[in-house]
C-alpha cells in the first residue's frame, strides 16, 4: 500500500454561466424540489441514474462538451435561471413561519441530535424509519425557518447494502462512501486546516473532523474519525458503520456523538440554547453541557444540572425494550472514570444517572440517562405515548401511569419529499397553492373533491405503471446477479400486472412487524392473488439487521413463496430497500399493508406517504394508524386487541386480513362504473387525503415541537441565564431545598363534607397540609378525584384540580380548598396530593416528588 505525499481535490470545471450548479448540488433542497431534480436529470439522465441521483457526482462525471452545449442551450438556461431564482427566493425568505410568529423570542439555537439522517438515497447515512424521520424533521425545520442545527456521525460505509443469495438468504455488503463526490463539505479554519475536536478514550484522545450537509436553511454537522490523527485503526473505524461493531464500539460512537457533538458546535461557535435528543443515543450530550457550565461558571454538578436540563428534550422511538441502548457498568468504568471525576461525582452517583434494573442484573441505560437529564420527553404517536408511560412508570413512583411526564407528538412526513411530481401537478391545478407551503391547514385540502375522478385515477394509474416497470427492471437485475437461468430472467418481464390491485409492504424486517403474516394460509392467498377477474399482487422490500436471523428467515420465506409457480407472477421482493425504492412504492401502490404486533409499532411513517399519493392504508390499529383510522379513509385489521399468545394472535389476525381483502378491499377496487372508474375507491382516496393530509406531515409535527418544547425551553433558559446566572442559581438552590424538605410534607386531614351528593350539586373539599420549611407557592396542592375501579382504586380517567390556600396556620400548617360538582351518578373516589411548583419547572412530575393523602 503506497501512501501519497500530497493530495489534490479535483472539482468540476463549470462554465461561468453555470457556476451555481455546484451551489445547488451542495444544498439538499434539491432532494425535495422537483424542478431542481429535473434540472440535474436534464444534464445527463444516464449519469444521473448511475450516480444514484447524486448531483455532486454528476457534475464531476459529466463531459465538458455536454456542459458547453447546455450552457448555450436557451431552453436549458431558462430552466437553470428559473431554478436559481426559486432557490434564492427560498433561502432569502424573511416571512417564514418562525419569522412571522416567533422571531421576537430571540436568537436561540436548537441542536437536534440523531444517530442517522435519511435525506436522499445519494447520502447513505440512514438505515430506516428513524433516519428518514430525522431527515424530514430537518427539511420542515428549514421550511419553517427554525433556528435549528443538527448533529450526527458520518459513516464511511453507512448502513449495509443488501443482496440475496440463490437461496434467498440476506447477504450484506459495505461499499466505501466517497465523500469527495458527496454533497458534504469539510469544515475548515480560516487558514484552511480542518476543524477538529477531541473526546477522551482510555489512555488517549479520539480526534474527529466535521462535515457539513446543507439542508435548505438548516445545517447538519457530521463527525468523522477516519483521520490520520487517530493512530489506531479501531479509532479510525469508530465511524465506519451505522449500528455496527460490538458494545465497545457502540458506546464510543455515542460518546463521540453526544460529548463530541457538543464540542463540535462549540468549535463552530454555535452554542445551543436547546438540545433535542432524537432517541437516547446522544444522551451523553447532557453531561457535556453540565461539564461546560461547571467549568465556565464555577458551578456544582447539581447547579449545572438544574440549569441545563431545563432546555434538554428527549424523544423516545421504541416501545420494544430490547431496542433500547444499554451498556454494562464495565464499559462505563472503562470510558468515564476520569470524566465523572471532572463532574465531581463518585462512580455510584454517575451510574445512578442511568441505572436500570433488568431483573437479575443492572445496566446503564441511555434512555434512563436522557429522562433523568431532560425537562421534557415524548413518544411519537398517541398510543406510543401510552406505551412509553407504562414502560417508564417505574422511574416516577407514586405518579399515576397516565400522568407519567412523557407526552406524545405524532410523527409526520415531509410532503414535498414524498409526493410524486404527477400528483403534485394535479394538486397544483385544483387546490389552493398553499398546499405546498401550509399543508397542515385543513382548508387547503377541502378542494380535493373538485379534482375530477378521472384525472385522479389516471394520475395514480400512471404511477402504478411506473412502479411495475421499475420493479420488473430491479427483479431482472437481481436475478441476473444471482446467476439464475435465462428463462427466469426473461420471465421477470412478465412479473406483475400494471392494472392489478397492488399491495405494498416495505419496512425493517424486525420480527414483530410480521412480514410473513400474509402467508399463514398459502392456499387461500393463492386464490386471492390468482383470481383471473380480480387479480392482486404484492411487492415486498426491507432489510433485516445483520444479526437478526429470524428477520433474515422471514425474507428467505418470502423469496421461496415468490418462486412457487402459482405465485411467481404476483409476488416480488425488491432488494436493498432505500429511499428510491420507497418513493416508487409509496407513489405507486394502491394499498399499503402494515401488520405489526400491537402495541410494538411506535409510529410508522411509510403509510403516511401513500396518503399524499392517492393510496390507501390497511393496517393493524397500532402506531399512527391507531389515531388516524376511520372506515371512510382505509381499513383496519382487528379492533386494537392485544394478545399474550402470539401464535393465536397470528392465526386470528391473518384470518381477519384475508377477510377484509376478500370482502372489502378487492370488491371495492374492481367495482367499476360504466366509464371504467372505481368510483367508491376514489371516494375513499379523496376522504383519506382530506382527513389525513393536514395532520400527518412534518410541518405540523415540527411546529408542535417548536411550540410545546423548543420555544418554552428558549424562554426558560434565557431567563435563567441572562444577564447572569442569578435566577438559575436561585432555581437550583430551590431544588436543593425542595429535595431536603420534601420528606417532611404531610397531608394531615382531608375534609369531604358530604358522603352523598346529588348530580349537579356542589360541595367544597378542604385539606390541612404540613409544608414544613416550604411555602404555599412552592407547591401545588391538588384534589384528585374520579370514578372507582372494581378494586376500590381511583381510575386512570381521574381529574386533578389545583386547590387554593385559604388559611395559613402556625408551624407550617396550611388549609387548601376547592369546590367540586359531579355531573353523573355513581361511586367516586377523592384524594389530595402535593407536588412541586416553580415557573422554571416544565412539568410538576419531573422532580419525582409527590405526597399523597
Short mmCIF file of C-alpha atoms in Angstrom, two decimals, residues 457 461 464 497-502 528-537 590 661-662 664-673 676-681:
data_model
loop_
_atom_site.label_atom_id
_atom_site.label_comp_id
_atom_site.label_asym_id
_atom_site.label_seq_id
_atom_site.Cartn_x
_atom_site.Cartn_y
_atom_site.Cartn_z
CA UNK A 457 -57.44 7.87 -11.12
CA UNK A 461 -52.58 4.57 -12.60
CA UNK A 464 -48.66 2.22 -10.64
CA UNK A 497 -49.64 -6.58 -13.89
CA UNK A 498 -49.85 -2.79 -14.31
CA UNK A 499 -53.65 -2.94 -13.97
CA UNK A 500 -53.92 -5.25 -10.94
CA UNK A 501 -54.63 -4.24 -7.36
CA UNK A 502 -51.13 -3.66 -5.97
CA UNK A 528 -56.82 -14.27 -3.79
CA UNK A 529 -53.83 -13.43 -5.97
CA UNK A 530 -54.77 -15.60 -8.94
CA UNK A 531 -58.41 -14.64 -9.39
CA UNK A 532 -58.43 -14.00 -13.16
CA UNK A 533 -61.23 -11.44 -12.90
CA UNK A 534 -59.80 -9.59 -9.87
CA UNK A 535 -56.04 -10.18 -9.68
CA UNK A 536 -53.98 -8.97 -6.72
CA UNK A 537 -50.19 -8.60 -6.46
CA UNK A 590 -52.95 1.05 -4.25
CA UNK A 661 -59.14 -8.31 1.49
CA UNK A 662 -61.77 -10.64 0.08
CA UNK A 664 -63.96 -5.18 1.31
CA UNK A 665 -60.77 -4.16 -0.48
CA UNK A 666 -60.81 -6.27 -3.64
CA UNK A 667 -64.55 -5.79 -4.40
CA UNK A 668 -64.27 -2.02 -3.94
CA UNK A 669 -61.22 -1.78 -6.20
CA UNK A 670 -62.80 -3.77 -9.01
CA UNK A 671 -66.31 -2.30 -8.75
CA UNK A 672 -66.16 -0.13 -11.89
CA UNK A 673 -68.74 2.30 -13.20
CA UNK A 676 -64.32 2.19 -16.03
CA UNK A 677 -63.68 4.21 -12.88
CA UNK A 678 -63.83 2.66 -9.37
CA UNK A 679 -65.98 5.49 -8.00
CA UNK A 680 -66.25 4.05 -4.48
CA UNK A 681 -62.49 3.57 -4.28
#
